[in-house]
Amino acid sequence: MGLRFETRRSDSPWVDTVWTCTSERATAMTSVAGVRWGLVFWQQAGQAYAGVTGPETRTGTAPVPEGATFTGIEFAVGTSLRAVPASVLVDGGIELPDTTRRTFRLDGACWETPGPDDAEALVESLVRAGIVVRDPLVAEVLRGHRPAVSERTVERRFRAATGLTRGAVRQIERARTAAELLAAGDPAADVVAKLDYFDEPHLARALRSYVGRTARQLREGVGGAIGLDLDQRLTS
């Protein structure tokens, strides 16, 4: 595939996952829609880089720095950067300035570049400094609670915190889960039933829009490099 992923869940309420990736013989990949923003750090040819990644509402093709190694932090839905509106990051991102192998600059301050085992410590520092924030109402909604405010207020605050509507979050997350199940060998009919798709053509359209793969390609592991850990090396 050209990309070697390893992903682990985080115990931090601010972080969803921490991942590492090495690019091998890959110069481009299929990007996959996602609902979370993140921080990513990578090195290539002796140079260090850092950036903020945003939610992606569709699949596409993205360049891959050849021979690069990456460490990424995917933040929990509902968290955001104090200084950057969530809407600015949707289908985009920001390269961070003054990055070295040891440090990077974010929100006017210099921070130590983390390894995969230091991610939560960095996030705790960013939270204490008020750089990473969250809307507790969004977290409440995601847990299935119904806050005592109007639906319009919920939707407005959800979009402000995430850059996305609740409907878009549900659709993207469902398509990603479908891709993981299909890659693990689940038949398409079972995925349709398990994730409450209307029928297999509905599932196929979602995969085409959000994942950039067909059910057959996911089952057979073909189609080239993809920005999704389909080997299921997910640890805690």
CSV table of C-alpha atoms in Angstrom, one decimal:
chain,number,residue,atom,x,y,z
A,1,MET,CA,0.0,0.0,0.0
A,2,GLY,CA,3.0,2.4,0.5
A,3,LEU,CA,1.8,3.7,3.9
A,4,ARG,CA,2.4,1.9,7.2
A,5,PHE,CA,0.0,3.1,9.9
A,6,GLU,CA,-0.2,2.4,13.6
A,7,THR,CA,-3.0,3.9,15.6
A,8,ARG,CA,-3.9,3.9,19.3
A,9,ARG,CA,-6.8,5.1,21.3
A,10,SER,CA,-6.3,7.8,23.9
A,11,ASP,CA,-7.5,8.0,27.5
A,12,SER,CA,-7.5,11.8,27.3
A,13,PRO,CA,-11.0,13.3,26.9
A,14,TRP,CA,-9.4,15.8,24.6
A,15,VAL,CA,-7.9,13.3,22.2
A,16,ASP,CA,-9.4,10.6,20.0
A,17,THR,CA,-6.4,8.8,18.7
A,18,VAL,CA,-2.6,9.1,18.3
A,19,TRP,CA,-1.1,7.7,15.1
A,20,THR,CA,2.2,7.2,13.4
A,21,CYS,CA,2.8,6.6,9.7
A,22,THR,CA,5.8,5.9,7.5
A,23,SER,CA,5.6,6.5,3.7
A,24,GLU,CA,7.3,3.8,1.6
A,25,ARG,CA,7.2,4.1,-2.2
A,26,ALA,CA,4.1,6.3,-2.1
A,27,THR,CA,3.9,9.7,-3.6
A,28,ALA,CA,0.2,10.1,-3.5
A,29,MET,CA,-2.7,8.7,-1.5
A,30,THR,CA,-6.5,8.6,-1.4
A,31,SER,CA,-7.5,11.0,1.4
A,32,VAL,CA,-10.6,9.9,3.4
A,33,ALA,CA,-13.3,12.2,4.8
A,34,GLY,CA,-12.9,12.7,8.5
A,35,VAL,CA,-14.7,14.8,11.2
A,36,ARG,CA,-11.7,15.6,13.5
A,37,TRP,CA,-9.1,18.3,13.4
A,38,GLY,CA,-5.5,17.4,14.3
A,39,LEU,CA,-1.9,18.2,14.8
A,40,VAL,CA,0.6,16.4,12.6
A,41,PHE,CA,4.4,16.4,12.7
A,42,TRP,CA,6.6,14.9,10.1
A,43,GLN,CA,10.2,14.7,9.0
A,44,GLN,CA,11.6,14.2,5.5
A,45,ALA,CA,15.1,14.4,4.2
A,46,GLY,CA,16.4,15.9,7.5
A,47,GLN,CA,13.7,18.6,7.6
A,48,ALA,CA,11.0,18.9,10.2
A,49,TYR,CA,7.5,20.2,9.6
A,50,ALA,CA,4.3,20.7,11.6
A,51,GLY,CA,0.7,21.5,10.7
A,52,VAL,CA,-2.9,21.7,11.8
A,53,THR,CA,-5.2,19.5,9.8
A,54,GLY,CA,-8.9,20.1,9.5
A,55,PRO,CA,-12.0,17.9,9.0
A,56,GLU,CA,-12.5,16.7,5.4
A,57,THR,CA,-16.0,16.4,3.9
A,58,ARG,CA,-15.1,14.4,0.9
A,59,THR,CA,-12.5,12.0,-0.5
A,60,GLY,CA,-9.7,13.1,-2.8
A,61,THR,CA,-6.1,12.6,-3.8
A,62,ALA,CA,-3.3,14.1,-1.6
A,63,PRO,CA,0.5,14.1,-2.2
A,64,VAL,CA,2.7,12.1,0.2
A,65,PRO,CA,6.2,13.2,1.0
A,66,GLU,CA,8.3,10.2,0.0
A,67,GLY,CA,10.3,8.6,2.8
A,68,ALA,CA,8.6,10.7,5.5
A,69,THR,CA,7.7,9.7,9.0
A,70,PHE,CA,4.6,11.2,10.7
A,71,THR,CA,3.2,11.5,14.2
A,72,GLY,CA,-0.4,12.8,14.4
A,73,ILE,CA,-2.9,13.7,17.1
A,74,GLU,CA,-6.6,13.5,16.3
A,75,PHE,CA,-8.6,15.6,18.7
A,76,ALA,CA,-12.0,14.7,20.1
A,77,VAL,CA,-15.1,16.1,18.3
A,78,GLY,CA,-16.1,19.3,19.9
A,79,THR,CA,-12.6,20.5,20.7
A,80,SER,CA,-11.1,23.4,18.8
A,81,LEU,CA,-8.3,25.9,18.6
A,82,ARG,CA,-8.9,29.1,20.4
A,83,ALA,CA,-7.3,31.2,17.7
A,84,VAL,CA,-8.6,29.4,14.6
A,85,PRO,CA,-12.4,29.2,13.7
A,86,ALA,CA,-13.3,25.5,13.0
A,87,SER,CA,-14.8,26.5,9.7
A,88,VAL,CA,-11.4,27.8,8.5
A,89,LEU,CA,-9.9,24.3,8.8
A,90,VAL,CA,-12.6,22.4,7.0
A,91,ASP,CA,-11.2,20.8,3.8
A,92,GLY,CA,-7.9,22.5,4.5
A,93,GLY,CA,-5.2,23.1,7.1
A,94,ILE,CA,-2.4,25.3,8.3
A,95,GLU,CA,1.4,24.8,8.1
A,96,LEU,CA,2.9,25.9,11.4
A,97,PRO,CA,6.0,28.2,11.3
A,98,ASP,CA,9.4,27.9,12.9
A,99,THR,CA,9.3,24.1,13.1
A,100,THR,CA,12.5,22.2,14.1
A,101,ARG,CA,13.0,18.7,15.2
A,102,ARG,CA,12.6,19.8,18.8
A,103,THR,CA,10.0,22.6,18.7
A,104,PHE,CA,7.1,24.1,16.8
A,105,ARG,CA,5.2,27.3,17.1
A,106,LEU,CA,1.4,27.5,17.8
A,107,ASP,CA,-0.7,30.4,18.9
A,108,GLY,CA,2.3,32.6,19.4
A,109,ALA,CA,4.2,30.2,21.7
A,110,CYS,CA,6.9,27.7,21.2
A,111,TRP,CA,6.2,24.1,22.1
A,112,GLU,CA,8.2,20.9,22.3
A,113,THR,CA,7.5,18.6,19.3
A,114,PRO,CA,6.0,15.4,20.7
A,115,GLY,CA,6.6,11.8,20.0
A,116,PRO,CA,3.7,9.4,20.0
A,117,ASP,CA,4.1,8.7,23.7
A,118,ASP,CA,4.2,12.4,24.5
A,119,ALA,CA,1.0,13.5,22.7
A,120,GLU,CA,-1.3,13.7,25.7
A,121,ALA,CA,1.3,15.7,27.7
A,122,LEU,CA,1.4,18.2,24.9
A,123,VAL,CA,-2.4,18.4,24.7
A,124,GLU,CA,-2.6,18.9,28.5
A,125,SER,CA,-0.2,21.8,28.2
A,126,LEU,CA,-2.2,23.3,25.4
A,127,VAL,CA,-5.4,23.0,27.3
A,128,ARG,CA,-3.9,24.6,30.4
A,129,ALA,CA,-2.8,27.5,28.3
A,130,GLY,CA,-6.3,27.9,26.9
A,131,ILE,CA,-5.1,27.2,23.3
A,132,VAL,CA,-7.2,24.1,22.9
A,133,VAL,CA,-10.8,24.6,24.1
A,134,ARG,CA,-14.1,22.7,23.8
A,135,ASP,CA,-17.9,23.3,24.0
A,136,PRO,CA,-19.4,21.1,26.7
A,137,LEU,CA,-22.7,21.2,24.9
A,138,VAL,CA,-21.3,19.3,21.9
A,139,ALA,CA,-19.8,16.6,24.2
A,140,GLU,CA,-23.2,16.3,25.8
A,141,VAL,CA,-25.0,15.9,22.5
A,142,LEU,CA,-22.4,13.3,21.3
A,143,ARG,CA,-23.1,11.2,24.4
A,144,GLY,CA,-26.8,11.1,23.4
A,145,HIS,CA,-28.1,13.7,25.8
A,146,ARG,CA,-30.7,16.4,24.9
A,147,PRO,CA,-29.6,19.7,26.3
A,148,ALA,CA,-32.2,22.2,27.4
A,149,VAL,CA,-31.8,24.5,24.5
A,150,SER,CA,-33.4,24.7,21.1
A,151,GLU,CA,-32.4,22.5,18.2
A,152,ARG,CA,-31.3,25.7,16.3
A,153,THR,CA,-28.9,26.6,19.2
A,154,VAL,CA,-27.5,23.0,19.3
A,155,GLU,CA,-26.9,23.0,15.6
A,156,ARG,CA,-25.3,26.5,15.6
A,157,ARG,CA,-22.9,25.6,18.5
A,158,PHE,CA,-22.1,22.2,16.9
A,159,ARG,CA,-21.1,23.8,13.7
A,160,ALA,CA,-19.1,26.5,15.5
A,161,ALA,CA,-17.2,23.9,17.4
A,162,THR,CA,-16.6,21.4,14.6
A,163,GLY,CA,-17.1,23.2,11.4
A,164,LEU,CA,-19.6,20.5,10.4
A,165,THR,CA,-23.3,19.8,10.9
A,166,ARG,CA,-24.4,16.9,13.0
A,167,GLY,CA,-25.7,15.2,9.9
A,168,ALA,CA,-22.4,15.4,8.2
A,169,VAL,CA,-20.5,14.0,11.2
A,170,ARG,CA,-22.9,11.0,11.3
A,171,GLN,CA,-22.6,10.3,7.6
A,172,ILE,CA,-18.8,10.6,7.5
A,173,GLU,CA,-18.3,8.5,10.6
A,174,ARG,CA,-20.6,5.8,9.3
A,175,ALA,CA,-18.8,5.6,6.0
A,176,ARG,CA,-15.4,5.2,7.7
A,177,THR,CA,-16.8,2.5,9.9
A,178,ALA,CA,-18.2,0.7,6.8
A,179,ALA,CA,-14.7,0.9,5.2
A,180,GLU,CA,-13.1,-0.7,8.3
A,181,LEU,CA,-15.7,-3.5,8.4
A,182,LEU,CA,-15.4,-4.2,4.7
A,183,ALA,CA,-11.6,-4.3,4.9
A,184,ALA,CA,-11.9,-6.7,7.8
A,185,GLY,CA,-13.9,-9.1,5.6
A,186,ASP,CA,-17.5,-8.3,6.5
A,187,PRO,CA,-19.9,-8.9,3.5
A,188,ALA,CA,-21.5,-5.7,2.1
A,189,ALA,CA,-25.0,-7.0,3.0
A,190,ASP,CA,-24.0,-7.3,6.6
A,191,VAL,CA,-22.5,-3.8,6.7
A,192,VAL,CA,-25.7,-2.4,5.2
A,193,ALA,CA,-27.7,-4.0,8.0
A,194,LYS,CA,-25.3,-3.3,10.8
A,195,LEU,CA,-24.9,0.4,9.9
A,196,ASP,CA,-28.5,1.0,8.8
A,197,TYR,CA,-27.8,1.9,5.2
A,198,PHE,CA,-30.9,1.7,3.0
A,199,ASP,CA,-29.4,-0.8,0.5
A,200,GLU,CA,-26.0,-1.7,-1.1
A,201,PRO,CA,-26.2,1.1,-3.7
A,202,HIS,CA,-26.6,3.6,-0.9
A,203,LEU,CA,-23.5,2.1,0.8
A,204,ALA,CA,-21.6,2.2,-2.5
A,205,ARG,CA,-22.4,5.9,-2.9
A,206,ALA,CA,-21.3,6.7,0.6
A,207,LEU,CA,-18.0,4.9,0.0
A,208,ARG,CA,-17.4,6.7,-3.3
A,209,SER,CA,-18.1,10.1,-1.7
A,210,TYR,CA,-16.3,9.7,1.6
A,211,VAL,CA,-13.7,6.9,1.2
A,212,GLY,CA,-12.8,6.8,-2.5
A,213,ARG,CA,-13.0,3.0,-2.6
A,214,THR,CA,-15.5,0.4,-3.7
A,215,ALA,CA,-16.5,-2.5,-1.3
A,216,ARG,CA,-14.5,-4.9,-3.5
A,217,GLN,CA,-11.4,-2.7,-3.3
A,218,LEU,CA,-11.6,-2.5,0.4
A,219,ARG,CA,-12.1,-6.3,0.8
A,220,GLU,CA,-9.2,-7.0,-1.5
A,221,GLY,CA,-6.9,-4.3,-0.2
A,222,VAL,CA,-6.3,-2.8,-3.6
A,223,GLY,CA,-6.5,0.7,-5.0
A,224,GLY,CA,-3.2,2.2,-3.7
A,225,ALA,CA,-2.2,4.1,-0.6
A,226,ILE,CA,-5.1,5.4,1.5
A,227,GLY,CA,-5.2,7.7,4.5
A,228,LEU,CA,-6.9,5.2,6.7
A,229,ASP,CA,-5.6,2.5,9.0
A,230,LEU,CA,-7.3,-0.5,7.5
A,231,ASP,CA,-4.9,-3.0,9.1
A,232,GLN,CA,-6.7,-2.5,12.4
A,233,ARG,CA,-3.5,-2.1,14.4
A,234,LEU,CA,-5.5,-0.2,17.0
A,235,THR,CA,-4.3,-0.3,20.5
A,236,SER,CA,-5.1,1.4,23.8
